[in-house]
Amino acid sequence: MFSLNILPKLTAQPLHGLKRTVIMAVFDAFLASVPFAFLYQIILNMLSTTPDMTFQFMMVGGCAVFMILRIFIARYIYISINLIGFDAGRKIRRRLGDHLRKMPMGFFQETDFGSVNNTLLKDIDLIERIFTHIYAPLIATISILIFFAIGLSITNWRLGMAMMSTLPFAVMAYLLTRQYARKWQDRMQRLIHGLNDAIIEYMDGLKILKSHRMTGQAFTKLDDLLKKTRQQALNAEKAAVLPVYSFNLLVESGFIILLLAMTWSWTGGTLSIPQMILFLIASLRFFKPLLSLSMFLAELNYMDLAARRVDKILHLPTLPQGTSQPELKDISVSFENISFGYSKTVLFSGLNLTIPQNKVTALVGPSGAGKSTIASLVARFWEPQKGRILVGTGKDRLDISTMELEYWLHHISIVFQTSYIFNDTITNNLKVAKPDATDTELKNVCNQAQLGSLIADLPLGMDTEVGAGGIHLSGGEMQRLAIARSLLKDAPFIILDEATASLDPENERDIQLAMQNLIQNKTVLVIAHKLTTICHADQIIVLEQGNIAEQGNHEQLMAKKGLYHELWSLQESSKSWSIK
Ligand code: ADP
């Protein structure tokens, strides 16, 4: 249970102003309780044979001063608790973002996206909102109860005890029923995550479903899930109110016990009239915050569940993080006895290969041979189960996992088959790679990426919005924009995942030209799908089921008449293929 310490635990750093706000909330409760002592004096004074009017006005004045003071304190608490909540939300989001950045790609593939999404978007928001709404009132309420319990017990301990007699039972009932409610809430949460996934999947697949006229069939599945969620939501709500109801019922029965105790004390002669009046008034003030306490606890419970989900993500193991940032003079990369497999299957066992500095190394082989996985291991999307990936040559070689991940990635530029373009201007899409790039630099990379004439034709040039919300770019143009981004990053190691989709000849020529500019004087690893584009590579590694079948340059491999020769012949023959 995180309880009231939730936020400092999740942010992993102290929250500025929290202690001061807690003190102010307790002080506020004190100011709310003291007037009851004045009230008791007022009743005593009024019922005395000679009421002292000066004393009377002093007491009433005292109540007024405390009330005014509380207005200022309430304002202070309101502002500071909102600032703390906002600050904490920002810190938790940043911590989660940092943590997710260090996760292996496997996490994003194996975890259901709905639950991570929900935690990132809704849970933190929920924590922030509940915190700002209940934290201060909860502390104030608990403090008021303590002050009242002490004050009233001093006045008449029998009545004080009677008033609080049901409290331990109420707390016990609350804790017992809360376990039951939590089970339902957990079940509900899982269902909501599943529903989110199903909705995302439905929306993603809508195009394909439409083309197969299956939207209705797929929607029936989604609709069934919606109905099931609705029923479960009802059950969860019923379970959620149980702790609140049982707590309230037992607390309120304390008032009945108080009335009984009053009757008994009155007949026994141990209760005076001023005490009776005080207890009747104070009991109303005592039970009201107690009842709201159950609502606060219910909210705290929701906040606690959300905090657990955030905490669970924060405790997922990340990729091993090195701290060093050595100067890398030689960017050759070598795999030393690498063993790796996804889930339970083994893809590489004891793989050795070298990607030499300033040379083009091409990975070829049938689909599923492990080409993309090699690139992913270099980029540390995944971690090898055995062996080391080293950078440099000779005795200066360094294990890349000893370096800070960001620092290593700073040396790598990846051009994927499909490039992600932000809904933003061309300039901002490029500046992702180098935020302080000058206009001349931007213009140069666009020209090198064969985007010059396209940009010249755009209404706002470099400031034209592209992506879903702006001008639509073709697949080839998007890829050239991604190449321009990589050119701007100017990383010494380039990973190219060559496009498989057949582009029109003009686009293909432009992309080839852009790539030629990108790879000049760089260490290049290219995942080749079309062998014609890599026949001038310095080194070609032919993979087959996770093993290196052949290695050499184009001429050497062709002369061998092995797998490469076979793949080459296959591609040559497919050129003449057409739909008749
Ligand atoms: P290639 O790039 O040569 O087509 P990959 O490296 O993509 O080959 O894949 C090698 C093998 O690993 C294939 O059998 C593929 O199904 C499997 N694989 C690739 N990525 C994943 C993944 N994320 N999770 C599980 N298996 C994967």
Coordinates of C-alpha atoms and ligand atoms in Angstrom, one line a residue:
M1 CA 0.0 0.0 0.0
F2 CA 1.5 3.3 -1.1
S3 CA -1.0 5.3 1.1
L4 CA -0.2 9.0 1.5
N5 CA 3.3 8.5 0.5
I6 CA 2.3 7.7 -3.1
L7 CA 3.8 10.6 -5.0
P8 CA 7.3 10.9 -3.5
K9 CA 7.6 7.1 -4.1
L10 CA 6.6 7.3 -7.7
T11 CA 8.6 10.4 -8.5
A12 CA 11.6 8.9 -6.6
Q13 CA 12.5 12.4 -5.5
P14 CA 11.1 14.7 -2.7
L15 CA 8.3 17.0 -3.8
H16 CA 9.0 20.6 -3.1
G17 CA 6.5 22.1 -0.7
L18 CA 4.8 18.9 0.3
K19 CA 5.9 18.9 3.9
R20 CA 4.9 22.5 4.3
T21 CA 1.4 21.8 2.8
V22 CA 0.9 18.9 5.2
I23 CA 1.8 21.1 8.1
M24 CA -0.6 23.8 6.8
A25 CA -3.4 21.1 6.5
V26 CA -2.9 20.0 10.1
F27 CA -2.8 23.6 11.2
D28 CA -6.1 24.2 9.3
A29 CA -7.7 21.3 11.2
F30 CA -6.5 22.8 14.4
L31 CA -8.0 26.1 13.5
A32 CA -11.3 24.3 12.7
S33 CA -11.3 22.5 16.0
V34 CA -10.4 25.3 18.5
P35 CA -13.7 27.2 18.0
F36 CA -15.4 24.2 19.7
A37 CA -13.4 24.9 22.8
F38 CA -14.6 28.5 22.5
L39 CA -18.2 27.3 22.0
Y40 CA -18.0 25.2 25.2
Q41 CA -16.9 28.3 27.1
I42 CA -19.7 30.3 25.5
I43 CA -22.3 27.7 26.6
L44 CA -20.8 27.6 30.1
N45 CA -20.8 31.4 30.3
M46 CA -24.4 31.8 29.0
L47 CA -25.7 29.2 31.4
S48 CA -23.9 30.7 34.4
T49 CA -25.9 32.9 36.8
T50 CA -23.9 36.1 35.8
P51 CA -22.8 35.8 32.1
D52 CA -19.6 37.9 31.4
M53 CA -20.4 39.8 28.2
T54 CA -16.8 40.9 27.6
F55 CA -15.7 37.3 27.8
Q56 CA -18.6 36.3 25.6
F57 CA -17.6 38.8 22.8
M58 CA -14.0 37.7 23.1
M59 CA -14.9 34.1 22.5
V60 CA -17.2 35.0 19.5
G61 CA -14.4 37.3 18.2
G62 CA -12.0 34.4 18.6
C63 CA -14.2 32.2 16.4
A64 CA -14.4 34.9 13.8
V65 CA -10.6 35.4 13.7
F66 CA -10.1 31.7 13.3
M67 CA -12.6 31.6 10.4
I68 CA -10.9 34.4 8.5
L69 CA -7.4 32.8 9.1
R70 CA -8.7 29.6 7.6
I71 CA -9.8 31.3 4.3
F72 CA -6.1 32.4 3.7
I73 CA -4.8 29.0 4.7
A74 CA -7.3 27.2 2.4
R75 CA -6.1 29.4 -0.5
Y76 CA -2.5 28.6 0.3
I77 CA -3.2 24.8 0.4
Y78 CA -5.2 24.9 -2.8
I79 CA -2.5 26.6 -4.8
S80 CA 0.4 24.6 -3.4
I81 CA -1.3 21.2 -3.7
N82 CA -2.2 21.9 -7.3
L83 CA 1.4 23.0 -8.1
I84 CA 2.8 19.9 -6.3
G85 CA 0.3 17.6 -8.2
F86 CA 1.2 19.1 -11.5
D87 CA 5.0 18.9 -10.8
A88 CA 4.6 15.3 -9.6
G89 CA 2.6 14.3 -12.8
R90 CA 5.4 15.8 -14.9
K91 CA 8.1 14.0 -13.0
I92 CA 6.3 10.6 -13.1
R93 CA 5.6 11.0 -16.9
R94 CA 9.3 11.8 -17.4
R95 CA 10.4 8.9 -15.3
L96 CA 8.2 6.5 -17.1
G97 CA 9.3 7.9 -20.5
D98 CA 12.9 7.5 -19.5
H99 CA 12.3 3.9 -18.3
L100 CA 10.4 2.9 -21.4
R101 CA 13.2 4.3 -23.6
K102 CA 15.6 1.9 -21.9
M103 CA 13.3 -1.2 -22.4
P104 CA 14.2 -3.8 -25.0
M105 CA 12.0 -3.9 -28.1
G106 CA 10.7 -7.2 -26.9
F107 CA 8.7 -5.3 -24.2
F108 CA 6.8 -3.3 -26.8
Q109 CA 6.0 -6.5 -28.8
E110 CA 5.1 -8.8 -25.9
T111 CA 3.2 -6.4 -23.6
D112 CA -0.3 -5.5 -24.6
F113 CA -0.1 -1.9 -25.8
G114 CA -3.5 -1.1 -24.3
S115 CA -2.3 -1.4 -20.8
V116 CA 0.9 0.6 -21.2
N117 CA -1.1 3.2 -23.1
N118 CA -3.7 3.3 -20.3
T119 CA -1.0 3.7 -17.7
L120 CA 0.7 6.5 -19.6
L121 CA -2.4 8.4 -20.4
K122 CA -5.0 7.7 -17.8
D123 CA -3.3 6.4 -14.7
I124 CA -0.9 9.3 -14.2
D125 CA -3.8 11.7 -14.9
L126 CA -5.9 9.8 -12.3
I127 CA -3.1 10.0 -9.7
E128 CA -2.6 13.7 -10.3
R129 CA -6.3 14.5 -10.1
I130 CA -7.1 12.4 -7.0
F131 CA -4.0 13.7 -5.3
T132 CA -4.9 17.4 -5.8
H133 CA -8.5 16.8 -4.7
I134 CA -8.1 14.6 -1.7
Y135 CA -4.6 14.9 -0.3
A136 CA -5.1 18.0 1.8
P137 CA -8.7 17.4 2.8
L138 CA -7.8 13.8 3.9
I139 CA -5.0 15.0 6.1
A140 CA -7.2 17.8 7.5
T141 CA -10.0 15.4 8.2
I142 CA -7.8 12.9 10.0
S143 CA -6.3 15.7 12.1
I144 CA -9.8 17.2 12.9
L145 CA -10.9 13.7 14.1
I146 CA -7.8 13.4 16.3
F147 CA -8.2 16.9 17.8
F148 CA -11.9 16.3 18.4
A149 CA -11.3 12.9 20.0
I150 CA -8.8 14.4 22.4
G151 CA -10.8 17.5 23.2
L152 CA -14.1 15.7 23.7
S153 CA -12.6 12.9 25.7
I154 CA -11.0 15.6 28.1
T155 CA -14.5 17.1 28.5
N156 CA -16.3 13.8 29.2
W157 CA -14.3 10.6 28.6
R158 CA -17.3 8.3 28.7
L159 CA -19.1 10.2 26.0
G160 CA -15.9 10.6 24.0
M161 CA -15.4 6.8 24.1
A162 CA -19.0 6.1 23.1
M163 CA -18.8 8.4 20.2
M164 CA -15.7 6.7 18.8
S165 CA -16.6 3.1 19.9
T166 CA -17.6 1.9 16.4
L167 CA -14.6 3.4 14.7
P168 CA -12.3 0.4 15.0
F169 CA -15.0 -1.9 13.6
A170 CA -15.7 0.5 10.8
V171 CA -12.0 0.5 9.8
M172 CA -11.9 -3.3 10.0
A173 CA -15.0 -3.7 7.9
Y174 CA -13.5 -1.2 5.4
L175 CA -10.2 -3.1 5.1
L176 CA -11.9 -6.5 4.8
T177 CA -14.3 -5.5 2.1
R178 CA -11.6 -3.5 0.3
Q179 CA -9.8 -6.7 -0.7
Y180 CA -13.0 -7.9 -2.4
A181 CA -13.5 -4.6 -4.1
R182 CA -9.9 -4.6 -5.4
K183 CA -10.3 -8.0 -7.0
W184 CA -13.2 -6.6 -9.0
Q185 CA -11.4 -3.4 -9.9
D186 CA -8.3 -5.4 -11.1
R187 CA -10.5 -7.7 -13.2
M188 CA -12.3 -4.6 -14.6
Q189 CA -9.0 -2.9 -15.4
R190 CA -7.7 -6.0 -17.3
L191 CA -10.9 -6.0 -19.3
I192 CA -10.6 -2.3 -20.1
H193 CA -7.1 -2.9 -21.4
G194 CA -8.3 -5.8 -23.5
L195 CA -11.0 -3.6 -24.8
N196 CA -8.6 -0.9 -25.7
D197 CA -6.5 -3.4 -27.6
A198 CA -9.5 -4.7 -29.4
I199 CA -10.6 -1.2 -30.4
I200 CA -7.1 -0.3 -31.7
E201 CA -6.9 -3.6 -33.6
Y202 CA -10.3 -3.1 -35.1
M203 CA -9.4 0.5 -36.2
D204 CA -6.0 -0.6 -37.6
G205 CA -7.5 -3.5 -39.5
L206 CA -10.5 -1.6 -40.8
K207 CA -9.1 -1.2 -44.2
I208 CA -8.5 -4.9 -44.7
L209 CA -11.8 -5.9 -43.0
K210 CA -13.6 -3.6 -45.4
S211 CA -11.9 -5.0 -48.4
H212 CA -13.0 -8.5 -47.3
R213 CA -16.4 -7.2 -46.3
M214 CA -15.9 -8.5 -42.8
T215 CA -16.5 -5.2 -40.8
G216 CA -19.8 -6.6 -39.4
Q217 CA -18.4 -9.9 -38.3
A218 CA -15.4 -8.2 -36.6
F219 CA -17.7 -5.7 -35.0
T220 CA -19.9 -8.4 -33.5
K221 CA -16.8 -9.6 -31.7
L222 CA -16.0 -6.1 -30.4
D223 CA -19.7 -5.6 -29.5
D224 CA -19.7 -8.8 -27.4
L225 CA -16.6 -7.6 -25.6
L226 CA -18.3 -4.2 -25.0
K227 CA -21.3 -6.0 -23.5
K228 CA -19.1 -8.1 -21.3
T229 CA -17.2 -5.0 -20.1
R230 CA -20.5 -3.3 -19.3
Q231 CA -21.7 -6.1 -17.1
Q232 CA -18.3 -6.4 -15.4
A233 CA -18.2 -2.6 -14.9
L234 CA -21.6 -2.9 -13.0
N235 CA -20.3 -5.6 -10.8
A236 CA -17.1 -3.7 -10.1
E237 CA -19.0 -0.6 -9.2
K238 CA -21.2 -2.6 -6.8
A239 CA -18.1 -4.1 -5.2
A240 CA -16.4 -0.7 -5.0
V241 CA -19.2 0.9 -2.9
L242 CA -19.2 -2.0 -0.4
P243 CA -16.2 -0.7 1.7
V244 CA -17.7 2.8 1.7
Y245 CA -21.2 1.5 2.7
S246 CA -20.0 -0.7 5.5
F247 CA -17.7 2.0 6.8
N248 CA -20.4 4.6 6.8
L249 CA -23.0 2.3 8.4
L250 CA -20.7 1.4 11.3
V251 CA -19.6 5.0 11.8
E252 CA -23.1 6.3 11.9
S253 CA -24.1 3.7 14.4
G254 CA -21.6 5.5 16.7
F255 CA -24.2 8.3 16.9
I256 CA -26.8 5.9 18.3
I257 CA -24.3 4.6 20.9
L258 CA -23.6 8.3 21.8
L259 CA -27.3 9.0 22.4
L260 CA -27.6 5.9 24.5
A261 CA -24.5 6.8 26.5
M262 CA -25.9 10.4 27.0
T263 CA -29.2 9.0 28.3
W264 CA -27.3 6.7 30.7
S265 CA -25.0 9.4 31.9
W266 CA -27.9 11.9 32.3
T267 CA -29.8 9.5 34.4
G268 CA -26.6 8.6 36.3
G269 CA -25.9 12.3 36.9
T270 CA -22.5 12.3 35.2
L271 CA -23.6 14.6 32.4
S272 CA -24.0 18.4 32.7
I273 CA -26.2 20.5 30.3
P274 CA -23.3 22.4 28.7
Q275 CA -21.6 19.1 28.0
M276 CA -24.8 17.7 26.5
I277 CA -25.2 20.7 24.2
L278 CA -21.5 20.5 23.3
F279 CA -21.6 16.8 22.4
L280 CA -24.8 17.2 20.4
I281 CA -23.2 20.0 18.3
A282 CA -19.8 18.4 18.1
S283 CA -21.1 15.0 17.1
L284 CA -22.6 16.5 14.0
R285 CA -19.2 18.1 13.2
F286 CA -17.4 14.8 14.1
F287 CA -19.5 12.4 12.0
K288 CA -19.6 14.5 8.9
P289 CA -15.8 14.4 8.2
L290 CA -15.8 10.7 9.2
L291 CA -18.3 10.0 6.5
S292 CA -16.4 11.9 3.9
L293 CA -13.3 10.0 5.0
S294 CA -14.7 6.8 3.5
M295 CA -15.1 8.6 0.2
F296 CA -11.5 9.8 0.4
L297 CA -10.3 6.3 1.2
A298 CA -12.2 4.9 -1.8
E299 CA -10.5 7.5 -4.0
L300 CA -7.2 6.7 -2.4
N301 CA -7.8 3.1 -3.3
Y302 CA -8.2 4.0 -6.9
M303 CA -5.1 6.1 -6.8
D304 CA -3.2 3.3 -5.1
L305 CA -4.2 0.8 -7.8
A306 CA -3.1 3.3 -10.5
A307 CA 0.1 3.9 -8.7
R308 CA 0.8 0.1 -8.5
R309 CA 0.4 -0.1 -12.3
V310 CA 2.8 2.8 -12.8
D311 CA 5.2 1.2 -10.3
K312 CA 5.0 -2.1 -12.1
I313 CA 6.3 -0.6 -15.3
L314 CA 8.9 1.4 -13.4
H315 CA 10.3 -1.9 -12.1
L316 CA 10.4 -3.8 -15.4
P317 CA 14.0 -4.7 -16.2
T318 CA 15.6 -2.4 -18.7
L319 CA 18.5 -3.1 -21.1
P320 CA 21.8 -3.1 -19.2
Q321 CA 22.8 0.5 -19.0
G322 CA 26.5 1.4 -19.3
T323 CA 27.7 4.8 -18.2
S324 CA 30.8 5.4 -20.2
Q325 CA 31.0 7.8 -23.1
P326 CA 34.4 7.0 -24.7
E327 CA 35.6 8.8 -27.8
L328 CA 35.1 6.3 -30.7
K329 CA 37.8 6.8 -33.3
D330 CA 37.1 3.5 -35.0
I331 CA 33.5 2.5 -35.5
S332 CA 34.1 -1.1 -36.8
V333 CA 31.6 -3.4 -35.2
S334 CA 32.2 -7.1 -34.4
F335 CA 30.0 -9.8 -33.1
E336 CA 31.9 -12.2 -30.8
N337 CA 30.2 -15.5 -30.2
I338 CA 26.7 -14.0 -30.3
S339 CA 23.9 -16.2 -29.3
F340 CA 20.4 -14.9 -29.6
G341 CA 16.8 -16.0 -30.0
Y342 CA 13.3 -14.5 -29.7
S343 CA 11.3 -16.1 -26.9
K344 CA 12.2 -19.8 -27.0
T345 CA 13.7 -20.3 -30.5
V346 CA 17.4 -20.0 -31.1
L347 CA 18.3 -17.8 -34.1
F348 CA 22.1 -17.3 -33.7
S349 CA 24.4 -19.5 -31.7
G350 CA 28.0 -18.4 -31.6
L351 CA 27.7 -15.9 -34.5
N352 CA 30.9 -14.1 -35.4
L353 CA 31.1 -11.3 -37.9
T354 CA 32.8 -8.0 -38.5
I355 CA 31.5 -4.8 -40.1
P356 CA 34.7 -2.9 -41.0
Q357 CA 35.0 0.9 -40.6
N358 CA 34.2 3.1 -43.6
K359 CA 33.1 0.1 -45.7
V360 CA 29.7 -1.1 -47.0
T361 CA 28.7 -4.4 -45.5
A362 CA 25.5 -6.0 -47.0
L363 CA 23.5 -8.7 -45.4
V364 CA 21.6 -10.9 -47.8
G365 CA 19.8 -14.1 -47.5
P366 CA 16.3 -15.6 -47.6
S367 CA 13.5 -14.1 -45.6
G368 CA 13.7 -15.0 -42.0
A369 CA 17.5 -15.7 -42.1
G370 CA 18.2 -13.1 -39.4
K371 CA 19.3 -10.0 -41.4
S372 CA 17.1 -7.5 -39.5
T373 CA 17.9 -9.1 -36.2
I374 CA 21.6 -8.4 -36.8
A375 CA 20.8 -4.7 -37.4
S376 CA 18.6 -4.7 -34.3
L377 CA 21.3 -6.1 -32.1
V378 CA 23.8 -3.4 -33.3
A379 CA 21.2 -0.7 -32.5
R380 CA 20.6 -2.4 -29.1
F381 CA 16.9 -2.9 -29.7
W382 CA 17.6 -6.3 -28.3
E383 CA 20.3 -7.7 -26.0
P384 CA 22.2 -10.9 -27.0
Q385 CA 21.8 -13.8 -24.6
K386 CA 25.5 -14.7 -24.9
G387 CA 28.6 -13.1 -26.4
R388 CA 29.6 -9.5 -26.9
I389 CA 29.2 -6.8 -29.6
L390 CA 32.3 -4.8 -29.8
V391 CA 33.2 -1.5 -31.3
G392 CA 36.7 -0.5 -32.5
T393 CA 39.6 -2.7 -33.5
G394 CA 42.4 -4.6 -31.8
K395 CA 42.9 -4.2 -28.1
D396 CA 40.9 -0.9 -28.0
R397 CA 37.7 -2.8 -28.7
L398 CA 34.8 -1.9 -26.4
D399 CA 31.7 -3.8 -25.5
I400 CA 28.8 -1.6 -26.7
S401 CA 26.7 -2.5 -23.6
T402 CA 29.2 -0.7 -21.4
M403 CA 28.4 2.5 -23.0
E404 CA 25.5 4.8 -22.2
L405 CA 22.7 3.7 -24.6
E406 CA 21.9 7.2 -25.8
Y407 CA 25.6 7.8 -26.4
W408 CA 25.9 4.7 -28.6
L409 CA 22.7 5.5 -30.5
H410 CA 24.1 9.0 -31.1
H411 CA 26.7 7.2 -33.4
I412 CA 24.1 5.3 -35.4
S413 CA 21.6 6.4 -38.0
I414 CA 18.9 4.0 -39.2
V415 CA 16.8 4.3 -42.3
F416 CA 13.9 2.0 -42.0
Q417 CA 11.9 0.6 -44.9
T418 CA 8.9 2.7 -43.8
S419 CA 9.8 6.0 -42.3
Y420 CA 8.0 7.8 -39.6
I421 CA 7.0 11.3 -40.5
F422 CA 5.8 13.7 -37.8
N423 CA 2.7 15.8 -38.4
D424 CA 4.8 18.9 -38.6
T425 CA 6.8 21.1 -41.0
I426 CA 9.6 19.7 -43.1
T427 CA 12.0 21.8 -41.1
N428 CA 10.8 20.4 -37.8
N429 CA 10.8 16.8 -39.2
L430 CA 14.5 17.3 -40.0
K431 CA 15.4 19.1 -36.8
V432 CA 14.5 16.0 -34.8
A433 CA 18.0 14.8 -35.8
K434 CA 19.7 18.1 -35.0
P435 CA 17.7 20.7 -33.2
D436 CA 20.2 23.5 -33.8
A437 CA 20.7 22.9 -37.5
T438 CA 21.0 26.1 -39.6
D439 CA 18.9 26.9 -42.6
T440 CA 21.9 26.3 -44.9
E441 CA 22.5 22.9 -43.3
L442 CA 18.8 22.0 -43.8
K443 CA 18.9 23.1 -47.4
N444 CA 22.1 21.1 -48.1
V445 CA 20.7 17.9 -46.7
C446 CA 17.4 18.3 -48.7
N447 CA 19.4 18.8 -51.9
Q448 CA 21.6 15.7 -51.1
A449 CA 18.4 13.7 -50.4
Q450 CA 17.0 14.7 -53.8
L451 CA 14.2 16.7 -52.2
G452 CA 15.3 20.1 -53.6
S453 CA 12.8 20.3 -56.5
L454 CA 9.9 18.9 -54.4
I455 CA 10.4 21.6 -51.7
A456 CA 10.7 24.3 -54.3
D457 CA 7.3 23.4 -55.6
L458 CA 5.6 23.4 -52.1
P459 CA 3.6 26.5 -51.2
L460 CA 5.5 27.2 -48.0
G461 CA 8.8 25.5 -48.9
M462 CA 10.5 24.1 -45.9
D463 CA 7.7 25.4 -43.6
T464 CA 5.1 23.3 -45.3
E465 CA 3.3 20.9 -43.0
V466 CA 3.6 17.2 -44.0
G467 CA 2.1 14.0 -42.6
A468 CA -1.5 13.2 -41.8
G469 CA -2.4 16.8 -41.0
G470 CA -0.6 18.4 -44.0
I471 CA 0.7 17.7 -47.5
H472 CA 0.7 14.0 -48.4
L473 CA 4.1 12.6 -49.3
S474 CA 4.5 9.5 -51.4
G475 CA 6.4 6.5 -50.0
G476 CA 9.6 7.5 -51.9
E477 CA 9.4 11.1 -50.8
M478 CA 8.9 10.1 -47.1
Q479 CA 12.0 7.8 -47.4
R480 CA 14.0 10.6 -48.9
L481 CA 12.9 12.9 -46.0
A482 CA 14.1 10.2 -43.6
I483 CA 17.4 10.0 -45.5
A484 CA 17.7 13.8 -45.2
R485 CA 17.2 13.4 -41.5
S486 CA 20.0 10.9 -41.3
L487 CA 22.2 13.1 -43.4
L488 CA 21.7 15.9 -40.9
K489 CA 22.5 13.6 -37.9
D490 CA 25.7 12.7 -39.7
A491 CA 26.3 9.6 -37.6
P492 CA 29.4 7.6 -38.5
F493 CA 27.5 4.2 -38.6
I494 CA 24.6 3.9 -41.0
I495 CA 22.0 1.1 -41.0
L496 CA 19.9 0.9 -44.1
D497 CA 16.9 -1.3 -44.4
E498 CA 16.5 -1.3 -48.1
A499 CA 12.9 -0.8 -49.3
T500 CA 11.3 -4.0 -50.6
A501 CA 8.3 -2.2 -52.1
S502 CA 8.9 -1.6 -55.7
L503 CA 9.2 2.1 -56.4
D504 CA 8.8 3.7 -59.8
P505 CA 12.1 4.0 -61.6
E506 CA 12.4 7.8 -61.0
N507 CA 11.8 7.5 -57.3
E508 CA 14.1 4.5 -57.1
R509 CA 16.9 6.5 -58.9
D510 CA 16.3 9.5 -56.5
I511 CA 16.5 7.2 -53.5
Q512 CA 19.6 5.5 -54.7
L513 CA 21.3 8.9 -55.3
A514 CA 20.2 10.1 -51.8
M515 CA 21.6 6.9 -50.2
Q516 CA 24.8 7.3 -52.1
N517 CA 25.2 10.8 -50.5
L518 CA 24.3 9.4 -47.1
I519 CA 26.8 6.6 -47.0
Q520 CA 29.9 8.5 -48.2
N521 CA 32.8 7.9 -45.9
K522 CA 30.6 6.0 -43.4
T523 CA 30.5 2.6 -41.9
V524 CA 27.4 1.0 -43.5
L525 CA 25.4 -2.0 -42.8
V526 CA 22.7 -2.6 -45.4
I527 CA 19.9 -5.1 -45.3
A528 CA 19.6 -5.9 -48.9
H529 CA 16.5 -7.2 -50.6
K530 CA 17.5 -6.4 -54.1
L531 CA 20.9 -7.8 -54.9
T532 CA 21.5 -5.4 -57.8
T533 CA 21.8 -2.5 -55.4
I534 CA 24.6 -4.1 -53.3
C535 CA 26.7 -5.8 -55.9
H536 CA 29.4 -3.1 -55.3
A537 CA 29.4 -3.6 -51.5
D538 CA 32.8 -4.1 -50.0
Q539 CA 31.6 -7.2 -48.1
I540 CA 28.5 -9.3 -48.6
I541 CA 27.4 -11.6 -45.8
V542 CA 25.0 -14.3 -46.9
L543 CA 22.9 -15.6 -44.1
E544 CA 20.9 -18.8 -44.0
Q545 CA 18.8 -19.7 -40.9
G546 CA 21.0 -17.6 -38.5
N547 CA 24.3 -18.9 -39.9
I548 CA 26.8 -17.3 -42.2
A549 CA 26.6 -19.4 -45.3
E550 CA 29.0 -17.4 -47.5
Q551 CA 31.0 -14.2 -47.3
G552 CA 32.9 -12.1 -49.8
N553 CA 32.4 -9.6 -52.6
H554 CA 30.0 -9.9 -55.5
E555 CA 32.5 -11.5 -57.9
Q556 CA 33.9 -13.9 -55.3
L557 CA 30.4 -15.0 -54.3
M558 CA 29.2 -15.4 -57.9
A559 CA 32.3 -17.5 -58.6
K560 CA 31.4 -19.8 -55.7
K561 CA 28.1 -20.7 -57.3
G562 CA 26.5 -21.2 -53.9
L563 CA 23.5 -19.6 -52.2
Y564 CA 24.3 -16.1 -53.3
H565 CA 24.5 -17.2 -56.9
E566 CA 21.2 -19.0 -56.5
L567 CA 19.5 -15.9 -55.0
W568 CA 21.0 -13.8 -57.8
S569 CA 19.7 -16.1 -60.4
L570 CA 16.3 -16.2 -58.8
Q571 CA 16.1 -12.4 -58.8
E572 CA 17.2 -12.2 -62.4
S573 CA 14.5 -14.7 -63.4
S574 CA 11.8 -12.8 -61.5
K575 CA 12.5 -9.7 -63.5
S576 CA 10.8 -11.3 -66.5
W577 CA 7.7 -12.2 -64.4
S578 CA 4.5 -10.5 -65.2
I579 CA 0.7 -11.1 -64.8
K580 CA -0.5 -12.5 -68.0
Ligands
ADP1 P1 15.2 -11.3 -42.1 O1 15.5 -9.9 -41.8 O2 16.4 -12.0 -42.6 O3 14.0 -11.5 -42.9 P2 14.6 -11.5 -39.3 O4 15.9 -11.1 -38.6 O5 13.6 -10.4 -39.4 O6 15.0 -12.1 -40.7 O7 14.0 -12.7 -38.5 C1 14.7 -13.9 -38.2 C2 13.7 -14.9 -37.5 O8 13.3 -14.3 -36.3 C3 12.5 -15.2 -38.3 O9 12.1 -16.5 -38.1 C4 11.4 -14.3 -37.6 O10 10.2 -14.8 -37.7 C5 11.9 -14.2 -36.2 N1 11.6 -12.9 -35.6 C6 12.0 -11.7 -36.1 N2 11.6 -10.7 -35.3 C7 10.9 -11.3 -34.3 C8 10.3 -10.9 -33.1 N3 10.2 -9.6 -32.8 N4 9.7 -11.8 -32.3 C9 9.8 -13.1 -32.5 N5 10.4 -13.6 -33.6 C10 11.0 -12.7 -34.5

